Amino acid sequence: THFDLLRLFRATQKLVKMEIIAEAEPPAASPRATSSASGENEHPFGTTQYFQMDNVLVRTVGAAMVLEAQKKSVKRNALIDRVLKLDLPDRMTKLAAKKSVQHIPWYYERALRRML
């Protein structure tokens, strides 16, 4: 919900103020890495922000606090999102092409053959 996103945003901003995390550049493999260099950074609304944690102690303590099931769930969701972003557009265009072809049910075809 919007309230959850707002809470996440405020918590992230609080961590940045406390200098626990710092804003980072997008990864080189990200498609957003090339678009931000072209001047799109002037209107950052709706773009993905990347953060980096330099403090090893905080990172280790934070990792110890997260349950193993939560780690696996996050990794699974990230992998599924990655695969969908790569594979889904091609599959959707194929599906749209398949749906655009007119389908005549077999029982109408039989009736049409009897009439002719």
Short mmCIF file of C-alpha atoms in Angstrom, two decimals:
data_model
loop_
_atom_site.label_atom_id
_atom_site.label_comp_id
_atom_site.label_asym_id
_atom_site.label_seq_id
_atom_site.Cartn_x
_atom_site.Cartn_y
_atom_site.Cartn_z
CA THR A 1 0.00 0.00 0.00
CA HIS A 2 1.00 3.62 -0.23
CA PHE A 3 1.36 3.86 3.53
CA ASP A 4 3.87 0.97 3.56
CA LEU A 5 5.85 2.60 0.75
CA LEU A 6 5.88 5.87 2.65
CA ARG A 7 7.15 4.12 5.79
CA LEU A 8 9.88 2.42 3.76
CA PHE A 9 10.86 5.74 2.19
CA ARG A 10 11.06 7.49 5.56
CA ALA A 11 13.10 4.65 7.08
CA THR A 12 15.50 4.75 4.15
CA GLN A 13 15.89 8.52 4.43
CA LYS A 14 16.52 8.17 8.15
CA LEU A 15 19.27 5.61 7.49
CA VAL A 16 20.84 7.96 4.95
CA LYS A 17 20.81 10.81 7.50
CA MET A 18 22.43 8.54 10.09
CA GLU A 19 25.04 7.65 7.43
CA ILE A 20 24.40 3.93 7.79
CA ILE A 21 23.65 3.63 4.08
CA ALA A 22 24.65 5.91 1.23
CA GLU A 23 23.16 6.48 -2.19
CA ALA A 24 25.00 4.62 -4.94
CA GLU A 25 25.12 4.62 -8.72
CA PRO A 26 23.01 2.02 -10.59
CA PRO A 27 24.87 -1.19 -11.46
CA ALA A 28 26.49 -1.31 -14.88
CA ALA A 29 24.23 -4.17 -16.00
CA SER A 30 21.10 -2.17 -15.16
CA PRO A 31 19.19 -0.60 -18.07
CA ARG A 32 18.72 2.49 -15.90
CA ALA A 33 22.47 3.03 -15.70
CA THR A 34 22.64 4.43 -19.22
CA SER A 35 19.46 6.53 -18.96
CA SER A 36 20.54 8.37 -15.80
CA ALA A 37 23.69 9.63 -17.49
CA SER A 38 21.65 11.25 -20.28
CA GLY A 39 20.13 13.87 -17.98
CA GLU A 40 17.03 11.98 -16.81
CA ASN A 41 18.23 12.46 -13.24
CA GLU A 42 16.62 15.93 -13.16
CA HIS A 43 13.21 14.30 -12.54
CA PRO A 44 13.97 11.38 -10.21
CA PHE A 45 10.30 10.67 -9.36
CA GLY A 46 9.47 7.05 -10.10
CA THR A 47 13.04 5.93 -10.77
CA THR A 48 14.75 3.21 -8.79
CA GLN A 49 17.19 4.42 -6.17
CA TYR A 50 20.23 2.36 -5.23
CA PHE A 51 21.87 2.34 -1.82
CA GLN A 52 25.10 0.91 -0.51
CA MET A 53 26.18 -0.06 3.00
CA ASP A 54 29.88 0.42 3.65
CA ASN A 55 29.97 -0.47 7.34
CA VAL A 56 30.81 -4.19 7.59
CA LEU A 57 29.82 -4.43 11.25
CA VAL A 58 26.31 -3.09 10.63
CA ARG A 59 25.94 -5.32 7.58
CA THR A 60 26.95 -8.43 9.58
CA VAL A 61 24.65 -7.63 12.49
CA GLY A 62 21.77 -6.88 10.13
CA ALA A 63 22.31 -10.12 8.23
CA ALA A 64 22.30 -12.07 11.50
CA MET A 65 18.95 -10.55 12.46
CA VAL A 66 17.20 -11.69 9.28
CA LEU A 67 15.78 -15.19 9.36
CA GLU A 68 16.99 -17.75 6.81
CA ALA A 69 13.46 -18.21 5.46
CA GLN A 70 13.21 -14.47 4.81
CA LYS A 71 16.55 -14.48 2.99
CA LYS A 72 15.39 -17.32 0.75
CA SER A 73 12.09 -15.59 0.08
CA VAL A 74 13.81 -12.36 -0.93
CA LYS A 75 16.26 -14.20 -3.19
CA ARG A 76 13.43 -16.20 -4.78
CA ASN A 77 11.41 -13.05 -5.46
CA ALA A 78 14.43 -11.29 -6.94
CA LEU A 79 15.17 -14.20 -9.25
CA ILE A 80 11.55 -14.45 -10.36
CA ASP A 81 11.41 -10.70 -11.04
CA ARG A 82 14.62 -10.88 -13.04
CA VAL A 83 13.36 -13.76 -15.18
CA LEU A 84 10.00 -12.10 -15.74
CA LYS A 85 11.58 -8.83 -16.85
CA LEU A 86 13.65 -10.71 -19.43
CA ASP A 87 11.13 -13.31 -20.59
CA LEU A 88 7.68 -11.78 -20.11
CA PRO A 89 7.65 -9.13 -22.89
CA ASP A 90 8.37 -11.74 -25.58
CA ARG A 91 5.74 -14.08 -24.19
CA MET A 92 3.15 -11.30 -24.04
CA THR A 93 3.69 -10.35 -27.70
CA LYS A 94 3.32 -14.01 -28.69
CA LEU A 95 0.14 -14.28 -26.65
CA ALA A 96 -1.30 -11.12 -28.22
CA ALA A 97 -0.55 -12.48 -31.70
CA LYS A 98 -2.18 -15.79 -30.76
CA LYS A 99 -5.30 -14.07 -29.42
CA SER A 100 -5.65 -11.85 -32.49
CA VAL A 101 -6.21 -14.90 -34.73
CA GLN A 102 -9.91 -15.67 -35.12
CA HIS A 103 -10.88 -18.99 -33.56
CA ILE A 104 -13.78 -21.05 -34.89
CA PRO A 105 -14.93 -23.81 -32.53
CA TRP A 106 -14.98 -27.34 -33.91
CA TYR A 107 -18.76 -27.70 -33.57
CA TYR A 108 -19.32 -24.68 -35.82
CA GLU A 109 -16.93 -26.14 -38.37
CA ARG A 110 -18.95 -29.40 -38.41
CA ALA A 111 -22.20 -27.51 -38.85
CA LEU A 112 -20.68 -25.46 -41.66
CA ARG A 113 -19.51 -28.64 -43.45
CA ARG A 114 -23.01 -30.17 -43.20
CA MET A 115 -24.54 -27.07 -44.75
CA LEU A 116 -22.17 -27.18 -47.72
#
